[in-house]
PDB file of C-alpha atoms in Angstrom:
ATOM      1  CA  MET B  17     -17.314   8.663  33.941  1.00  0.00           C
ATOM      2  CA  ARG B  18     -13.603   9.079  33.176  1.00  0.00           C
ATOM      3  CA  ALA B  19     -13.455   5.851  31.123  1.00  0.00           C
ATOM      4  CA  SER B  20     -16.409   7.049  29.083  1.00  0.00           C
ATOM      5  CA  LYS B  21     -14.590  10.247  28.095  1.00  0.00           C
ATOM      6  CA  LYS B  22     -11.535   8.229  27.033  1.00  0.00           C
ATOM      7  CA  ASP B  23     -13.794   5.937  25.003  1.00  0.00           C
ATOM      8  CA  ASP B  24     -15.418   8.963  23.323  1.00  0.00           C
ATOM      9  CA  GLU B  25     -11.983  10.410  22.475  1.00  0.00           C
ATOM     10  CA  ALA B  26     -10.764   7.107  21.052  1.00  0.00           C
ATOM     11  CA  ASP B  27     -14.002   6.793  19.087  1.00  0.00           C
ATOM     12  CA  ALA B  28     -13.640  10.309  17.638  1.00  0.00           C
ATOM     13  CA  ARG B  29     -10.026   9.666  16.659  1.00  0.00           C
ATOM     14  CA  THR B  30     -11.010   6.362  15.039  1.00  0.00           C
ATOM     15  CA  ARG B  31     -13.859   8.040  13.146  1.00  0.00           C
ATOM     16  CA  ILE B  32     -11.437  10.698  11.888  1.00  0.00           C
ATOM     17  CA  LEU B  33      -9.028   8.034  10.645  1.00  0.00           C
ATOM     18  CA  ASP B  34     -11.875   6.023   9.105  1.00  0.00           C
ATOM     19  CA  ALA B  35     -13.125   9.109   7.276  1.00  0.00           C
ATOM     20  CA  ALA B  36      -9.632  10.022   6.088  1.00  0.00           C
ATOM     21  CA  GLU B  37      -8.986   6.475   4.889  1.00  0.00           C
ATOM     22  CA  SER B  38     -12.188   6.505   2.884  1.00  0.00           C
ATOM     23  CA  LEU B  39     -11.573   9.949   1.390  1.00  0.00           C
ATOM     24  CA  PHE B  40      -7.863   9.469   0.656  1.00  0.00           C
ATOM     25  CA  ALA B  41      -8.588   6.152  -1.069  1.00  0.00           C
ATOM     26  CA  GLU B  42     -11.434   7.612  -3.124  1.00  0.00           C
ATOM     27  CA  ARG B  43     -10.156  11.112  -3.912  1.00  0.00           C
ATOM     28  CA  GLY B  44      -6.498  11.189  -2.897  1.00  0.00           C
ATOM     29  CA  TYR B  45      -4.790  13.058  -0.103  1.00  0.00           C
ATOM     30  CA  ASP B  46      -4.560  16.427  -1.882  1.00  0.00           C
ATOM     31  CA  ALA B  47      -8.239  16.445  -2.877  1.00  0.00           C
ATOM     32  CA  SER B  48      -9.453  15.666   0.651  1.00  0.00           C
ATOM     33  CA  SER B  49      -9.771  18.666   2.929  1.00  0.00           C
ATOM     34  CA  THR B  50      -9.710  18.483   6.710  1.00  0.00           C
ATOM     35  CA  ALA B  51     -13.186  20.035   6.678  1.00  0.00           C
ATOM     36  CA  ARG B  52     -14.463  17.142   4.566  1.00  0.00           C
ATOM     37  CA  ILE B  53     -12.742  14.639   6.874  1.00  0.00           C
ATOM     38  CA  ALA B  54     -14.401  16.284   9.895  1.00  0.00           C
ATOM     39  CA  ARG B  55     -17.822  16.256   8.211  1.00  0.00           C
ATOM     40  CA  LEU B  56     -17.560  12.591   7.278  1.00  0.00           C
ATOM     41  CA  ALA B  57     -16.294  11.708  10.778  1.00  0.00           C
ATOM     42  CA  ARG B  58     -19.095  13.787  12.360  1.00  0.00           C
ATOM     43  CA  VAL B  59     -16.676  15.787  14.511  1.00  0.00           C
ATOM     44  CA  PRO B  60     -15.815  19.489  14.708  1.00  0.00           C
ATOM     45  CA  LYS B  61     -12.937  20.485  12.437  1.00  0.00           C
ATOM     46  CA  GLY B  62     -10.965  21.648  15.472  1.00  0.00           C
ATOM     47  CA  LEU B  63     -11.012  18.117  16.850  1.00  0.00           C
ATOM     48  CA  VAL B  64      -9.217  16.877  13.739  1.00  0.00           C
ATOM     49  CA  PHE B  65      -6.444  19.368  14.514  1.00  0.00           C
ATOM     50  CA  HIS B  66      -6.494  18.375  18.185  1.00  0.00           C
ATOM     51  CA  TYR B  67      -5.490  14.829  17.261  1.00  0.00           C
ATOM     52  CA  PHE B  68      -3.543  15.666  14.116  1.00  0.00           C
ATOM     53  CA  PRO B  69      -1.901  19.135  14.177  1.00  0.00           C
ATOM     54  CA  GLN B  70      -1.374  19.047  10.400  1.00  0.00           C
ATOM     55  CA  LYS B  71      -3.231  17.194   7.684  1.00  0.00           C
ATOM     56  CA  ILE B  72      -0.082  15.205   6.865  1.00  0.00           C
ATOM     57  CA  ASP B  73      -0.240  13.792  10.410  1.00  0.00           C
ATOM     58  CA  VAL B  74      -3.518  12.093   9.489  1.00  0.00           C
ATOM     59  CA  LEU B  75      -1.839  10.358   6.543  1.00  0.00           C
ATOM     60  CA  ILE B  76       1.163   9.363   8.658  1.00  0.00           C
ATOM     61  CA  ALA B  77      -1.121   7.919  11.352  1.00  0.00           C
ATOM     62  CA  LEU B  78      -3.014   5.909   8.739  1.00  0.00           C
ATOM     63  CA  ILE B  79       0.195   4.505   7.285  1.00  0.00           C
ATOM     64  CA  ASP B  80       1.685   3.739  10.705  1.00  0.00           C
ATOM     65  CA  GLU B  81      -1.450   2.281  12.263  1.00  0.00           C
ATOM     66  CA  ARG B  82      -3.266   0.641   9.368  1.00  0.00           C
ATOM     67  CA  THR B  83      -0.545  -0.968   7.292  1.00  0.00           C
ATOM     68  CA  PHE B  84       1.533  -3.771   8.676  1.00  0.00           C
ATOM     69  CA  ILE B  85       4.379  -5.569   6.966  1.00  0.00           C
ATOM     70  CA  GLU B  86       5.094  -8.998   8.371  1.00  0.00           C
ATOM     71  CA  GLU B  87       8.822  -9.636   8.434  1.00  0.00           C
ATOM     72  CA  LEU B  88      10.088 -13.204   8.354  1.00  0.00           C
ATOM     73  CA  THR B  89      13.436 -14.659   9.209  1.00  0.00           C
ATOM     74  CA  GLU B  90      15.311 -16.390   6.421  1.00  0.00           C
ATOM     75  CA  GLU B  91      14.593 -19.737   8.061  1.00  0.00           C
ATOM     76  CA  ALA B  92      10.839 -19.100   7.808  1.00  0.00           C
ATOM     77  CA  VAL B  93      10.891 -18.972   3.999  1.00  0.00           C
ATOM     78  CA  GLU B  94       9.227 -22.142   2.708  1.00  0.00           C
ATOM     79  CA  ALA B  95      11.092 -23.570  -0.254  1.00  0.00           C
ATOM     80  CA  VAL B  96      11.078 -26.923  -2.001  1.00  0.00           C
ATOM     81  CA  PRO B  97      14.429 -27.766  -3.613  1.00  0.00           C
ATOM     82  CA  GLY B  98      13.977 -28.233  -7.346  1.00  0.00           C
ATOM     83  CA  ASP B  99      10.540 -26.554  -7.398  1.00  0.00           C
ATOM     84  CA  PRO B 100      10.992 -22.796  -7.825  1.00  0.00           C
ATOM     85  CA  ALA B 101       7.471 -22.332  -9.265  1.00  0.00           C
ATOM     86  CA  GLY B 102       5.849 -24.063  -6.278  1.00  0.00           C
ATOM     87  CA  THR B 103       8.111 -22.145  -3.928  1.00  0.00           C
ATOM     88  CA  LEU B 104       7.097 -18.804  -5.471  1.00  0.00           C
ATOM     89  CA  ARG B 105       3.419 -19.812  -5.370  1.00  0.00           C
ATOM     90  CA  ARG B 106       3.713 -20.461  -1.622  1.00  0.00           C
ATOM     91  CA  LEU B 107       5.444 -17.117  -1.229  1.00  0.00           C
ATOM     92  CA  ALA B 108       2.578 -15.346  -3.035  1.00  0.00           C
ATOM     93  CA  ARG B 109       0.058 -16.888  -0.653  1.00  0.00           C
ATOM     94  CA  ARG B 110       1.972 -15.455   2.321  1.00  0.00           C
ATOM     95  CA  PHE B 111       2.045 -11.906   1.000  1.00  0.00           C
ATOM     96  CA  PRO B 112       3.385  -9.835   3.913  1.00  0.00           C
ATOM     97  CA  LEU B 113       1.213  -6.716   3.609  1.00  0.00           C
ATOM     98  CA  ARG B 114      -1.713  -6.473   5.981  1.00  0.00           C
ATOM     99  CA  ALA B 115      -3.872  -3.542   4.928  1.00  0.00           C
ATOM    100  CA  SER B 116      -7.409  -2.915   3.768  1.00  0.00           C
ATOM    101  CA  PRO B 117      -8.029  -2.448   0.032  1.00  0.00           C
ATOM    102  CA  ALA B 118      -8.485   1.276   0.735  1.00  0.00           C
ATOM    103  CA  MET B 119      -5.120   1.475   2.501  1.00  0.00           C
ATOM    104  CA  ARG B 120      -3.469  -0.339  -0.391  1.00  0.00           C
ATOM    105  CA  ARG B 121      -4.870   2.279  -2.789  1.00  0.00           C
ATOM    106  CA  ILE B 122      -3.559   5.021  -0.519  1.00  0.00           C
ATOM    107  CA  LEU B 123      -0.101   3.424  -0.388  1.00  0.00           C
ATOM    108  CA  PHE B 124       0.228   3.309  -4.148  1.00  0.00           C
ATOM    109  CA  ARG B 125      -1.470   6.612  -4.859  1.00  0.00           C
ATOM    110  CA  GLU B 126       0.505   8.686  -2.363  1.00  0.00           C
ATOM    111  CA  ALA B 127       3.954   7.045  -2.602  1.00  0.00           C
ATOM    112  CA  ASP B 128       5.143   9.485  -5.259  1.00  0.00           C
ATOM    113  CA  THR B 129       4.541  12.578  -3.156  1.00  0.00           C
ATOM    114  CA  HIS B 130       4.771  11.588   0.522  1.00  0.00           C
ATOM    115  CA  THR B 131       7.967  10.314   2.095  1.00  0.00           C
ATOM    116  CA  SER B 132       6.339   8.268   4.868  1.00  0.00           C
ATOM    117  CA  VAL B 133       4.222   6.402   2.334  1.00  0.00           C
ATOM    118  CA  ARG B 134       7.172   5.883  -0.013  1.00  0.00           C
ATOM    119  CA  ASP B 135       9.233   4.538   2.910  1.00  0.00           C
ATOM    120  CA  ARG B 136       6.521   2.024   3.845  1.00  0.00           C
ATOM    121  CA  LEU B 137       6.194   0.869   0.240  1.00  0.00           C
ATOM    122  CA  GLY B 138       9.989   0.607   0.003  1.00  0.00           C
ATOM    123  CA  ARG B 139      10.043  -1.556   3.122  1.00  0.00           C
ATOM    124  CA  LEU B 140       7.364  -3.786   1.608  1.00  0.00           C
ATOM    125  CA  ASN B 141       9.346  -4.104  -1.618  1.00  0.00           C
ATOM    126  CA  SER B 142      12.520  -4.992   0.305  1.00  0.00           C
ATOM    127  CA  GLU B 143      10.698  -7.641   2.331  1.00  0.00           C
ATOM    128  CA  VAL B 144       9.054  -9.292  -0.684  1.00  0.00           C
ATOM    129  CA  PHE B 145      12.247  -9.105  -2.776  1.00  0.00           C
ATOM    130  CA  GLY B 146      14.317 -10.605   0.058  1.00  0.00           C
ATOM    131  CA  ARG B 147      11.839 -13.440   0.530  1.00  0.00           C
ATOM    132  CA  ALA B 148      11.687 -14.180  -3.186  1.00  0.00           C
ATOM    133  CA  ARG B 149      15.473 -14.137  -3.578  1.00  0.00           C
ATOM    134  CA  ARG B 150      15.976 -16.411  -0.555  1.00  0.00           C
ATOM    135  CA  ALA B 151      13.210 -18.766  -1.699  1.00  0.00           C
ATOM    136  CA  LEU B 152      14.760 -19.066  -5.157  1.00  0.00           C
ATOM    137  CA  GLU B 153      18.212 -19.684  -3.680  1.00  0.00           C
ATOM    138  CA  LEU B 154      16.764 -22.509  -1.581  1.00  0.00           C
ATOM    139  CA  ALA B 155      14.667 -23.923  -4.424  1.00  0.00           C
ATOM    140  CA  LEU B 156      17.610 -23.831  -6.855  1.00  0.00           C
ATOM    141  CA  PRO B 157      20.650 -24.606  -4.717  1.00  0.00           C
ATOM    142  CA  GLY B 158      22.861 -25.226  -7.767  1.00  0.00           C
ATOM    143  CA  ALA B 159      22.093 -21.764  -9.156  1.00  0.00           C
ATOM    144  CA  ARG B 160      23.837 -19.879  -6.356  1.00  0.00           C
ATOM    145  CA  GLY B 161      26.598 -18.846  -8.752  1.00  0.00           C
ATOM    146  CA  ASP B 162      24.080 -17.082 -10.955  1.00  0.00           C
ATOM    147  CA  GLN B 163      23.040 -14.399  -8.471  1.00  0.00           C
ATOM    148  CA  ALA B 164      22.217 -11.811 -11.137  1.00  0.00           C
ATOM    149  CA  ARG B 165      19.542 -14.041 -12.706  1.00  0.00           C
ATOM    150  CA  LEU B 166      18.103 -14.992  -9.314  1.00  0.00           C
ATOM    151  CA  GLU B 167      17.964 -11.329  -8.282  1.00  0.00           C
ATOM    152  CA  ALA B 168      16.265 -10.339 -11.544  1.00  0.00           C
ATOM    153  CA  ALA B 169      13.752 -13.165 -11.083  1.00  0.00           C
ATOM    154  CA  ALA B 170      13.137 -12.184  -7.448  1.00  0.00           C
ATOM    155  CA  ALA B 171      12.721  -8.503  -8.384  1.00  0.00           C
ATOM    156  CA  THR B 172      10.270  -9.396 -11.151  1.00  0.00           C
ATOM    157  CA  PHE B 173       8.197 -11.605  -8.877  1.00  0.00           C
ATOM    158  CA  ALA B 174       8.212  -8.996  -6.096  1.00  0.00           C
ATOM    159  CA  ALA B 175       7.031  -6.311  -8.528  1.00  0.00           C
ATOM    160  CA  VAL B 176       4.204  -8.505  -9.779  1.00  0.00           C
ATOM    161  CA  LEU B 177       3.061  -9.329  -6.238  1.00  0.00           C
ATOM    162  CA  ILE B 178       3.239  -5.767  -5.001  1.00  0.00           C
ATOM    163  CA  TYR B 179       1.717  -4.090  -8.030  1.00  0.00           C
ATOM    164  CA  GLN B 180      -0.752  -6.777  -9.174  1.00  0.00           C
ATOM    165  CA  GLU B 181      -3.778  -4.734  -8.091  1.00  0.00           C
ATOM    166  CA  ASN B 182      -2.499  -1.646  -9.918  1.00  0.00           C
ATOM    167  CA  LEU B 183      -1.655  -3.674 -13.018  1.00  0.00           C
ATOM    168  CA  SER B 184      -5.133  -5.148 -12.954  1.00  0.00           C
ATOM    169  CA  GLN B 185      -6.723  -1.697 -12.708  1.00  0.00           C
ATOM    170  CA  LEU B 186      -4.572  -0.347 -15.549  1.00  0.00           C
ATOM    171  CA  THR B 187      -5.043  -3.241 -17.955  1.00  0.00           C
ATOM    172  CA  GLY B 188      -8.418  -4.609 -16.889  1.00  0.00           C
ATOM    173  CA  GLN B 189      -6.784  -8.032 -16.710  1.00  0.00           C
ATOM    174  CA  ALA B 190      -6.092  -9.959 -13.521  1.00  0.00           C
ATOM    175  CA  VAL B 191      -2.462 -10.871 -12.971  1.00  0.00           C
ATOM    176  CA  ASP B 192      -2.068 -14.478 -11.882  1.00  0.00           C
ATOM    177  CA  PRO B 193       0.957 -14.842  -9.568  1.00  0.00           C
ATOM    178  CA  ASP B 194       0.926 -18.615 -10.163  1.00  0.00           C
ATOM    179  CA  ALA B 195       1.349 -18.094 -13.905  1.00  0.00           C
ATOM    180  CA  VAL B 196       4.140 -15.608 -13.250  1.00  0.00           C
ATOM    181  CA  ALA B 197       5.803 -18.143 -10.921  1.00  0.00           C
ATOM    182  CA  ASP B 198       5.675 -20.741 -13.718  1.00  0.00           C
ATOM    183  CA  LEU B 199       7.076 -18.253 -16.221  1.00  0.00           C
ATOM    184  CA  ILE B 200       9.964 -17.322 -13.906  1.00  0.00           C
ATOM    185  CA  ALA B 201      10.750 -20.983 -13.251  1.00  0.00           C
ATOM    186  CA  ARG B 202      10.886 -21.630 -17.005  1.00  0.00           C
ATOM    187  CA  ALA B 203      13.103 -18.584 -17.520  1.00  0.00           C
ATOM    188  CA  LEU B 204      15.483 -19.950 -14.897  1.00  0.00           C
ATOM    189  CA  GLY B 205      15.521 -23.278 -16.758  1.00  0.00           C
ATOM    190  CA  ALA B 206      13.971 -25.112 -13.847  1.00  0.00           C
ATOM    191  CA  THR B 207      11.011 -26.856 -15.452  1.00  0.00           C
TER     192      THR B 207
END
């Protein structure tokens, strides 16, 4: 009987987080009340506060538990000397963020107003930028003296990877990371 109660509690907490994820992605954090979260989760409002004393705790739990950034060592970056475009294409295919589309929307929507979300997005940016910079250094070993250009190229590629979904929503056009990789390689004079 005891295990069943624990299962029910875990299920209620999961339903609360599922409801919050759905609402925050659709409406935004500020427009989603705890009462609405409770209704969608099919739990009493007091149970939301039992698990999450403040509404912000729901957002923090979502960010902490439902977004994962894979960190790689420098040695794990796959680069082909002389092929920066191919190297960047491989990097794009190993995008380090593991999160549902709804969680991605939450990350970008709430980063301006919530520190925990901004911190997670900053960590993602640092990881992608570091990978791109290291990959370009390995792909263009003779360009090591031109760090400013490599850093600008890495920052550009990181921004495109991280914000490609937002750019697509804003412009109605899909952003092709492979085309951006080719463009960056040409700009670095490596084609």
